[in-house]
Structure formats: structure tokens, C-alpha cells
XYZ file of N, CA and C in Angstrom:
669
model
N 25.113 141.729 94.732
C 24.214 140.538 94.690
C 23.513 140.872 93.225
N 22.920 139.354 93.152
C 22.518 139.112 91.374
C 21.164 139.037 91.915
N 20.458 140.115 90.968
C 19.312 139.957 91.007
C 18.236 139.295 89.741
N 17.259 138.238 90.857
C 16.475 136.955 90.111
C 15.956 137.666 89.363
N 16.017 136.530 87.861
C 15.009 137.252 86.663
C 13.793 137.140 87.061
N 13.002 138.067 86.709
C 11.039 137.844 87.104
C 11.051 136.377 86.666
N 9.541 136.162 87.316
C 8.910 134.541 86.580
C 8.085 135.016 85.456
N 8.305 133.941 84.660
C 7.589 134.738 82.796
C 6.589 135.161 83.251
N 6.163 135.560 82.496
C 3.982 135.481 83.032
C 3.702 133.761 82.078
N 2.663 133.073 83.071
C 2.115 131.683 81.931
C 0.993 131.918 81.048
N 1.083 131.338 80.206
C 0.134 131.152 79.379
C -1.444 131.890 79.866
N -2.077 132.966 79.503
C -3.396 132.754 79.405
C -4.614 132.092 79.773
N -4.529 130.482 78.967
C -5.063 129.317 79.366
C -4.618 128.785 80.924
N -2.857 129.247 81.024
C -3.191 128.171 82.888
C -2.800 129.717 83.991
N -2.733 131.034 83.388
C -2.361 131.377 84.547
C -4.278 131.712 85.545
N -5.134 131.304 84.904
C -6.540 131.424 85.891
C -6.527 130.702 87.252
N -5.683 129.738 86.641
C -5.380 128.185 87.692
C -4.349 128.172 88.519
N -3.563 128.637 88.917
C -2.143 128.662 89.764
C -2.596 127.487 90.577
N -1.200 126.587 90.479
C -1.780 125.510 91.583
C -1.025 125.525 93.458
N -1.943 125.078 93.856
C -1.863 125.319 95.304
C -1.455 124.440 96.320
N -2.036 123.785 95.787
C -1.639 121.846 96.297
C -1.276 121.460 95.435
N 0.053 120.375 96.528
C 0.726 119.324 95.161
C 0.359 118.152 94.954
N -0.802 117.918 95.379
C -2.154 116.242 94.660
C -2.817 117.225 93.755
N -2.711 118.411 93.715
C -3.655 119.141 92.212
C -2.629 119.789 91.106
N -1.368 119.164 91.400
C -0.385 120.074 90.634
C 0.099 119.194 89.017
N 0.018 120.051 88.391
C -0.114 119.417 86.641
C 1.028 120.479 85.909
N 2.489 119.663 85.690
C 3.471 120.875 85.030
C 3.783 121.103 83.376
N 3.442 122.091 82.571
C 4.410 121.729 81.517
C 5.767 121.957 82.288
N 6.325 121.498 81.651
C 7.785 121.404 81.121
C 8.441 122.499 80.071
N 9.201 123.410 80.091
C 9.376 124.057 79.137
C 10.713 123.615 78.480
N 11.574 123.027 79.267
C 12.885 122.547 78.859
C 13.026 121.365 78.274
N 11.909 120.743 78.020
C 11.528 119.403 78.111
C 10.428 120.204 76.265
N 10.729 120.796 75.602
C 9.766 120.891 74.004
C 10.391 120.343 73.121
N 11.015 119.280 73.385
C 11.695 118.781 72.293
C 10.626 117.502 70.923
N 11.435 116.867 70.037
C 11.016 116.171 69.545
C 10.714 114.520 70.563
N 11.561 114.358 70.670
C 11.706 112.936 71.463
C 10.498 112.980 73.489
N 10.830 114.224 73.719
C 9.854 114.345 74.328
C 8.787 114.131 74.553
N 8.589 115.442 73.608
C 6.779 114.793 72.878
C 6.317 113.800 72.354
N 7.012 113.058 71.638
C 6.949 111.645 71.521
C 6.309 110.792 72.409
N 7.399 110.719 73.999
C 7.342 109.592 74.848
C 6.234 110.825 75.385
N 5.983 111.996 75.379
C 4.280 112.484 76.018
C 3.007 112.084 75.339
N 2.809 112.069 74.469
C 2.176 111.029 73.305
C 1.621 109.076 73.769
N 2.574 109.171 73.510
C 3.252 107.404 73.434
C 2.073 107.282 75.637
N 2.945 108.079 76.240
C 2.495 107.858 77.489
C 0.905 107.713 78.120
N 0.495 109.006 76.996
C -1.146 109.147 77.356
C -1.948 108.086 76.504
N -1.251 107.615 75.039
C -1.888 106.556 74.509
C -1.785 105.180 75.795
N -1.208 105.442 76.027
C -0.906 103.711 77.350
C -1.474 104.144 78.475
N -1.662 104.960 78.985
C -2.802 105.134 79.964
C -3.964 105.216 80.232
N -4.399 105.715 79.007
C -5.896 105.841 77.958
C -5.841 104.072 78.252
N -5.123 103.219 77.194
C -5.495 101.482 77.535
C -5.709 101.179 78.577
N -4.955 101.237 79.361
C -4.531 100.939 80.265
C -6.201 100.807 81.142
N -7.221 102.050 81.181
C -8.237 102.491 81.279
C -9.378 101.464 80.588
N -9.011 100.887 80.054
C -9.964 99.894 78.893
C -10.890 98.670 79.900
N -11.789 98.792 79.870
C -12.909 97.506 80.962
C -13.128 96.814 80.192
N -13.393 96.935 78.760
C -14.089 95.550 77.619
C -15.644 95.804 77.801
N -16.009 97.073 78.226
C -17.274 98.016 77.778
C -17.722 98.545 76.783
N -19.116 98.520 76.816
C -19.349 98.684 75.335
C -18.743 100.673 75.132
N -18.999 101.134 76.114
C -18.326 103.124 76.572
C -16.823 102.767 76.280
N -15.782 102.186 76.379
C -14.780 101.956 75.500
C -14.330 101.868 74.243
N -15.673 101.381 73.465
C -15.390 102.376 71.702
C -15.195 103.685 71.927
N -15.234 104.485 72.637
C -14.952 105.418 72.460
C -13.608 106.289 72.679
N -12.421 105.022 73.114
C -10.768 105.457 73.377
C -10.196 105.122 72.242
N -10.870 104.360 70.952
C -10.071 103.963 70.004
C -9.449 104.657 69.418
N -10.612 105.652 68.422
C -9.824 106.866 67.574
C -9.035 107.488 67.741
N -9.138 108.600 69.434
C -8.270 109.351 70.077
C -7.151 108.038 70.396
N -7.140 107.371 70.719
C -5.894 106.894 71.317
C -5.038 105.861 70.253
N -5.752 105.575 68.884
C -4.459 105.604 67.293
C -4.502 107.018 66.643
N -4.967 107.858 67.186
C -4.177 109.273 66.744
C -3.145 109.418 67.643
N -2.865 108.979 68.607
C -1.996 109.459 69.823
C -0.842 108.695 69.384
N -1.084 107.120 69.229
C 0.101 106.379 68.616
C 0.684 107.035 66.910
N -0.288 106.909 66.921
C -0.153 108.030 64.797
C 1.241 109.442 65.510
N 0.893 109.986 65.865
C 1.384 110.674 66.294
C 3.201 110.769 67.360
N 2.617 110.068 67.774
C 4.061 109.404 69.098
C 5.072 109.418 68.208
N 4.672 108.442 67.196
C 5.166 107.558 66.059
C 6.006 108.105 65.156
N 5.002 109.250 64.453
C 5.450 110.342 63.736
C 6.866 110.664 64.332
N 6.556 111.772 65.192
C 7.846 112.458 66.238
C 8.758 111.735 66.719
N 8.785 110.302 66.865
C 9.893 109.563 67.337
C 10.764 109.458 65.869
N 10.037 109.195 64.631
C 11.289 108.559 63.053
C 11.459 109.892 63.226
N 11.103 110.614 63.336
C 11.709 112.237 62.621
C 13.133 113.369 64.045
N 12.530 112.802 64.926
C 13.576 112.788 65.781
C 15.019 112.024 65.286
N 14.538 110.589 65.561
C 15.863 109.559 65.254
C 16.237 110.172 63.911
N 15.865 110.863 62.806
C 15.939 110.837 61.098
C 16.717 112.253 61.496
N 17.041 113.526 61.790
C 17.275 114.164 62.470
C 19.109 113.765 62.726
N 18.710 113.152 64.166
C 20.093 112.574 65.384
C 21.166 112.057 63.602
N 20.396 111.000 63.256
C 20.673 110.181 62.196
C 21.836 111.033 61.067
N 20.695 112.043 61.186
C 21.711 112.207 59.732
C 22.927 113.373 60.079
N 22.124 114.076 61.392
C 23.759 114.523 61.827
C 25.164 113.936 62.495
N 24.834 112.519 62.246
C 25.893 111.791 62.593
C 26.458 111.329 61.361
N 25.954 111.455 60.106
C 26.636 110.803 58.931
C 27.456 112.262 58.608
N 27.043 113.253 58.871
C 27.413 114.425 58.284
C 28.509 114.893 59.569
N 28.553 114.244 60.573
C 30.068 114.563 61.346
C 30.963 113.481 61.483
N 30.572 112.190 60.700
C 31.239 111.228 60.080
C 31.949 111.667 58.724
N 31.768 112.451 58.562
C 32.505 113.047 56.731
C 31.899 113.123 55.879
N 30.148 112.363 55.606
C 29.584 112.296 54.510
C 30.005 113.467 54.148
N 29.660 113.669 52.681
C 29.461 115.026 52.200
C 28.174 115.539 51.518
N 27.160 114.320 51.823
C 26.161 113.900 51.080
C 24.955 115.384 51.206
N 25.218 116.366 49.511
C 24.814 117.784 50.416
C 23.136 117.119 51.014
N 22.542 116.343 50.712
C 20.743 116.343 51.521
C 20.947 115.938 53.209
N 22.315 116.011 53.387
C 22.337 116.007 54.722
C 22.549 117.342 55.772
N 22.438 118.479 54.251
C 22.629 119.915 55.188
C 21.037 120.034 55.997
N 21.489 120.691 57.027
C 20.382 120.887 58.097
C 19.219 120.731 57.656
N 19.421 122.850 56.811
C 18.014 123.415 56.255
C 17.832 122.473 55.790
N 18.086 121.148 54.237
C 17.862 120.619 53.048
C 17.012 119.705 54.262
N 17.465 119.037 55.574
C 16.402 117.901 56.003
C 15.149 117.723 56.523
N 15.771 119.841 57.198
C 14.036 120.123 57.733
C 13.208 120.378 56.430
N 13.234 120.884 55.684
C 13.067 120.865 54.337
C 11.910 119.795 54.344
N 12.794 118.803 53.774
C 12.316 117.748 53.399
C 11.997 117.394 54.447
N 11.645 117.151 55.479
C 10.744 117.147 56.622
C 9.215 117.389 57.135
N 9.336 118.940 56.555
C 8.273 119.404 57.048
C 7.247 119.565 55.606
N 7.983 119.178 54.261
C 8.047 119.273 53.210
C 7.434 117.838 52.575
N 8.800 117.128 51.997
C 8.425 116.368 50.902
C 7.789 115.015 52.365
N 8.337 115.099 53.356
C 8.409 113.478 53.953
C 6.261 114.286 55.344
N 6.765 115.049 55.669
C 5.749 115.422 56.373
C 5.325 114.323 57.409
N 3.836 113.621 57.664
C 3.308 113.171 58.373
C 3.274 111.645 57.645
N 3.822 110.859 56.219
C 3.771 109.972 56.055
C 5.012 109.214 56.640
N 4.299 108.290 57.569
C 4.831 107.800 58.504
C 5.669 105.951 57.723
N 5.111 105.656 56.621
C 6.062 104.878 55.674
C 7.326 105.331 54.766
N 7.034 106.720 54.767
C 7.615 107.700 54.390
C 8.864 108.175 54.768
N 8.587 108.018 56.187
C 9.191 108.525 57.211
C 10.245 107.235 57.781
N 9.129 106.672 57.909
C 10.385 104.887 58.571
C 11.736 104.412 57.216
N 10.936 104.655 56.217
C 11.807 104.600 54.848
C 13.691 105.551 54.882
N 13.456 106.896 55.497
C 14.442 107.774 55.618
C 14.710 107.436 56.336
N 14.567 106.910 57.759
C 15.116 106.756 58.808
C 16.312 105.080 58.529
N 15.347 104.351 57.751
C 16.143 103.031 57.436
C 17.293 103.300 56.183
N 17.073 104.129 55.902
C 18.346 104.310 54.629
C 19.846 105.216 55.588
N 19.392 105.894 56.686
C 20.939 106.937 57.134
C 21.141 105.604 58.377
N 20.481 104.122 58.874
C 20.805 103.646 59.792
C 21.594 102.795 58.825
N 21.137 102.570 57.407
C 21.833 102.000 57.079
C 23.133 102.724 56.160
N 23.694 103.586 55.680
C 24.618 104.407 56.120
C 25.586 104.440 56.755
N 25.069 104.398 58.084
C 25.243 104.465 59.619
C 25.987 102.883 59.922
N 25.587 102.001 59.225
C 26.041 100.242 59.129
C 25.403 100.131 60.089
N 23.904 100.539 60.771
C 23.554 99.846 62.164
C 22.009 99.413 61.233
N 21.728 98.204 62.054
C 19.747 97.392 61.760
C 19.057 98.512 61.573
N 18.574 97.741 60.297
C 16.897 98.609 59.790
C 16.166 98.488 60.955
N 15.167 99.139 61.095
C 14.051 98.526 61.197
C 13.356 97.419 61.365
N 13.360 96.228 61.870
C 12.647 95.054 61.859
C 11.429 94.600 61.325
N 11.301 93.871 60.657
C 10.139 93.654 59.984
C 8.625 93.728 60.911
N 8.168 92.934 61.678
C 7.261 93.188 62.482
C 6.652 94.838 62.654
N 8.050 95.673 62.989
C 7.125 96.931 63.463
C 7.078 97.891 62.626
N 7.989 97.338 61.153
C 7.911 97.927 59.668
C 6.399 97.560 59.179
N 5.802 96.529 59.770
C 4.625 95.817 59.026
C 3.415 96.697 60.533
N 3.365 96.787 61.510
C 2.629 97.304 61.631
C 2.420 98.982 61.411
N 3.393 99.639 61.641
C 3.487 101.043 60.738
C 2.259 100.694 59.359
N 3.095 100.150 58.951
C 2.669 100.347 57.488
C 0.604 99.538 58.103
N 0.654 99.113 58.680
C -1.007 98.811 59.079
C -1.671 99.835 59.360
N -0.938 100.765 60.534
C -1.724 101.957 60.684
C -1.456 102.912 59.960
N -0.644 103.248 59.502
C -0.201 104.196 57.725
C -1.832 103.996 56.985
N -1.789 102.394 56.592
C -3.131 102.703 55.833
C -4.218 102.761 56.171
N -4.195 103.170 57.285
C -5.531 103.965 58.026
C -6.181 105.036 57.843
N -4.759 105.217 57.855
C -4.304 107.246 58.285
C -3.583 106.960 57.909
N -3.580 107.541 56.205
C -2.228 107.930 55.311
C -1.345 109.155 55.606
N -2.563 110.535 55.668
C -1.948 111.600 56.058
C -1.888 112.589 57.108
N -2.659 111.325 58.047
C -2.415 111.845 59.440
C -3.887 113.028 59.798
N -5.041 112.619 58.912
C -5.974 113.240 58.945
C -7.233 112.541 59.319
N -6.942 110.992 58.709
C -8.198 110.615 59.056
C -8.796 109.943 60.863
N -7.623 109.928 61.796
C -8.021 109.868 63.302
C -8.735 111.225 63.840
N -8.588 112.155 62.697
C -8.907 113.849 62.928
C -9.715 114.356 62.887
N -10.447 114.108 61.381
C -11.442 114.095 60.987
C -13.033 113.646 60.656
N -13.903 113.683 60.287
C -15.327 112.163 60.018
C -14.548 112.425 58.391
N -14.533 110.757 58.122
C -15.543 110.800 56.501
C -13.869 110.127 55.918
N -12.960 109.947 56.746
C -11.133 108.979 56.072
C -11.285 107.939 56.693
N -12.524 107.381 57.574
C -12.347 105.579 58.047
C -13.288 105.017 57.235
N -12.959 103.566 56.890
C -14.295 102.952 56.476
C -15.896 103.200 57.421
N -16.536 103.296 56.594
C -18.046 102.959 56.972
C -18.483 101.792 57.803
N -17.860 100.653 58.016
C -18.351 99.947 58.374
C -17.857 99.543 59.284
N -18.436 98.484 60.352
C -17.929 98.253 62.030
C -16.878 97.517 61.802
N -16.050 97.519 62.824
C -14.882 96.564 62.939
C -14.905 95.882 64.900
N -14.929 94.365 64.813
C -14.519 94.507 65.912
C -13.129 93.955 66.166
N -12.829 94.479 67.293
C -11.276 94.307 67.302
C -11.015 94.343 69.284
N -9.869 92.825 68.986
C -9.256 92.416 70.091
C -8.194 93.327 70.461
N -8.445 95.112 71.846
C -8.202 95.881 72.073
C -6.644 95.361 72.823
N -7.212 94.209 73.908
C -5.610 94.177 74.129
C -4.115 94.303 73.329
N -4.848 92.905 72.204
C -3.826 92.760 71.321
C -3.480 93.968 70.395
N -4.117 94.632 70.415
C -3.379 95.802 69.302
C -2.891 96.474 69.854
N -3.245 96.745 71.252
C -2.493 97.770 72.588
C -0.904 97.397 73.085
N -0.995 95.971 72.569
C 0.694 94.645 72.467
C 0.569 95.253 71.361
N 0.398 95.738 70.525
C 1.352 95.793 68.887
C 1.672 96.668 68.759
N 0.617 98.107 69.562
C 1.709 98.931 68.600
C 2.140 99.743 70.256
N 2.602 98.885 71.408
C 3.626 99.424 72.083
C 4.668 98.969 72.030
N 4.902 98.037 71.414
C 5.878 97.749 70.845
C 6.397 97.856 69.645
N 5.410 98.492 68.448
C 5.767 99.515 67.962
C 6.595 100.111 68.520
N 6.170 100.899 68.608
C 6.555 102.125 69.631
C 7.860 102.128 70.597
N 8.205 100.965 70.508
C 9.180 101.371 71.089
C 10.744 100.362 70.856
N 10.277 99.997 69.716
C 11.339 99.446 68.679
C 11.512 100.794 68.184
N 10.845 101.564 67.554
C 11.421 102.759 67.054
C 11.957 103.708 68.204
N 11.254 104.391 69.039
C 12.539 104.766 70.301
C 13.325 103.968 70.497
N 13.691 103.426 70.602
C 15.334 102.183 70.899
C 16.221 102.635 69.856
N 15.554 102.700 68.539
C 16.062 103.425 67.683
C 17.262 104.905 67.638
N 16.389 105.988 69.165
C 17.445 107.004 69.356
C 18.376 106.483 70.563
N 18.585 105.390 71.250
C 19.080 104.595 72.277
C 20.032 104.433 71.219
N 20.158 103.773 70.025
C 20.853 103.055 69.337
C 22.185 104.282 68.512
N 21.440 105.241 68.169
C 21.925 106.230 67.413
C 22.458 107.263 68.738
N 22.643 107.402 70.059
C 22.819 107.848 70.934
C 24.072 107.257 71.514
N 24.178 106.058 71.339
C 25.285 104.939 71.587
C 26.327 105.329 70.462
N 25.849 105.208 69.328
C 27.322 104.910 68.117
C 27.608 106.436 68.240
N 26.577 108.025 68.649
C 27.312 108.708 69.047
C 28.627 109.189 69.701
N 28.161 108.058 70.942
C 29.827 108.267 71.790
C 30.783 107.377 71.675
N 30.642 106.381 70.274
C 31.267 105.717 69.334
C 32.489 106.951 69.134
N 31.316 107.201 68.225
C 32.099 108.253 67.188
C 32.792 110.006 68.089
N 32.104 109.876 69.117
C 33.473 110.972 69.737
C 34.441 110.493 69.793
N 34.442 109.151 70.171
C 35.713 108.982 70.769
C 36.706 108.445 69.380
N 36.001 107.956 68.468
C 36.730 107.854 67.293
C 37.861 109.187 66.828
N 36.219 110.450 66.519
C 36.320 111.762 66.471
C 37.575 112.599 67.727
N 37.842 112.279 68.901
C 38.550 113.119 70.227
C 38.036 113.929 70.207
N 36.269 113.962 70.067
C 35.271 115.190 70.192
C 34.504 115.575 70.984
N 34.179 116.637 71.307
C 33.052 115.834 72.214
C 32.106 117.327 70.845
N 30.320 116.871 71.330
C 29.733 117.545 70.291
C 29.682 118.780 69.868
N 29.678 119.502 70.832
C 29.766 121.585 70.680
C 30.606 121.983 69.936
N 32.133 120.395 69.350
C 32.755 121.281 68.811
C 32.894 121.100 67.079
N 31.999 119.901 67.145
C 32.159 119.058 65.379
C 30.938 120.540 64.725
N 31.748 120.238 63.460
C 30.612 121.460 62.595
C 29.862 120.229 62.027
N 28.364 121.726 62.523
C 27.316 121.293 61.639
C 25.840 121.044 63.600
N 26.537 120.700 64.253
C 25.962 120.313 65.088
C 25.315 121.249 66.032
N 26.100 122.339 66.340
C 24.550 123.519 66.834
C 23.777 123.937 66.045
N 23.762 123.225 64.787
C 22.840 123.670 63.117
C 21.346 122.672 63.625
N 21.862 121.162 63.731
C 21.065 120.360 64.320
C 20.633 120.066 65.687
N 21.355 121.150 66.863
C 20.411 120.882 68.320
C 19.653 122.091 67.887
N 19.164 122.913 66.767
C 18.387 124.122 66.786
C 17.114 123.400 66.102
N 17.844 122.609 65.081
C 16.270 122.081 64.612
C 15.924 120.647 65.554
N 16.742 120.039 66.507
C 15.833 118.763 66.977
C 15.307 119.583 67.944
N 15.507 120.516 68.330
C 15.270 121.549 70.186
C 14.203 121.813 69.467
N 13.644 122.749 67.782
C 12.615 123.837 67.738
C 12.077 123.144 67.454
N 12.362 121.426 66.488
C 11.866 121.469 65.288
C 9.776 121.428 65.423
């Protein structure tokens, strides 16, 4: 008889609050800790926050945290797409040394870091190398405006990084633009997955047997 592994202890923040009723339950999914999963969670949270908008003065309080959620979602989904695209180029026979998994990881965590437009340029470079469509101009423009307001990922988190004058904003219109921006960036993942399927057929191989896949899988899972 196989003995079941003991259930791991929850983090101390959670352990005093075990869920005893389904309607009070919220879960942290340990197997969903990848870049795209985090990106989706930040985007979904931003959308749910936006859905609470009523046009009342107290809604002003959600603007900056909401912008931060969108910014972080965009950053994470682009980093995920970059890792996938670099992997596909390498599997396709591209010998560029910049596609080495360790080099890609260092570039994302060092040179590119939280710079949205630099990340988008990196992604578009890979898409072009794979002969795929680059990011549409409207998405690039919206991301550029978001990056202009918070160039380094700190303006939405700390005091002093934003202009001191007041801004009066059509929130539903801005919400629509940022949702569209994220949806387009996230769609690059779908495109790359379709490309991977085509590449598998061309190589007559499954991903687990392809050189470099394990290294990239570890990067995507643990980045």
C-alpha cells in the first residue's frame, strides 16, 4: 500500500485561517505560479477593480493601484512571450548566442528589467525573426503612454514619481484601451503556441526531446 505524502504546511500567513466553508474559500494554486499565470491574475484583478467603478469621487482611490496592476500584467506577459519566442528560435536552429537560456534570463533581469518599451522591442525582435506579425501600432502606442507615466515600475508604487497637477480622465475609455492592450500582448502567447505546434510537426519531435527545452521550461516556471 502506497503511503500518501504528508500535506505540506501552509505559509504562516495562511495557517491561522483554514477554509471551512466553500463559500469562504480562496485558493493559491501552487502549480499555477508561472509568468503567464501571474500576468493573467494581475490583469483579472485590474478588470474586477475597474468593474467596481461607479463614477463617484471615492473611485479616484482605485486609479493608481489599478494602473500598477495593468503595468505589472503587461510586463509579465511580455517576459513570458520573450522566453517562449527565444526558445522557438533556438529549437528552429538559430545559433545566435543571445538565445542561450542563461543569457536570456540575465537580459530580462538585468538590462530589460521593468522597462516596458525595451521589453516590447525585444519581443518584436523575436517575432520578426520567427516571421510572425509584430505588435500592432495601437498596442505599442498605449504601452508607450503607460511607460511614459511610469518608466521604471516605481511611479505607481511610491510617492513623487507622478506629475503634481490633477488629471480628469474618462475612466471607462481608459479601461477599454488598457484591456485591449493586455489582450493583444497576451495573444502573442497563443500565436507562439500555434507556432510551436507547427514547429513540432516540421521537426517531427515533441518538445521534451528538443535541445534546450528543459532549460527554457525551468526559466518560464521559476522566473
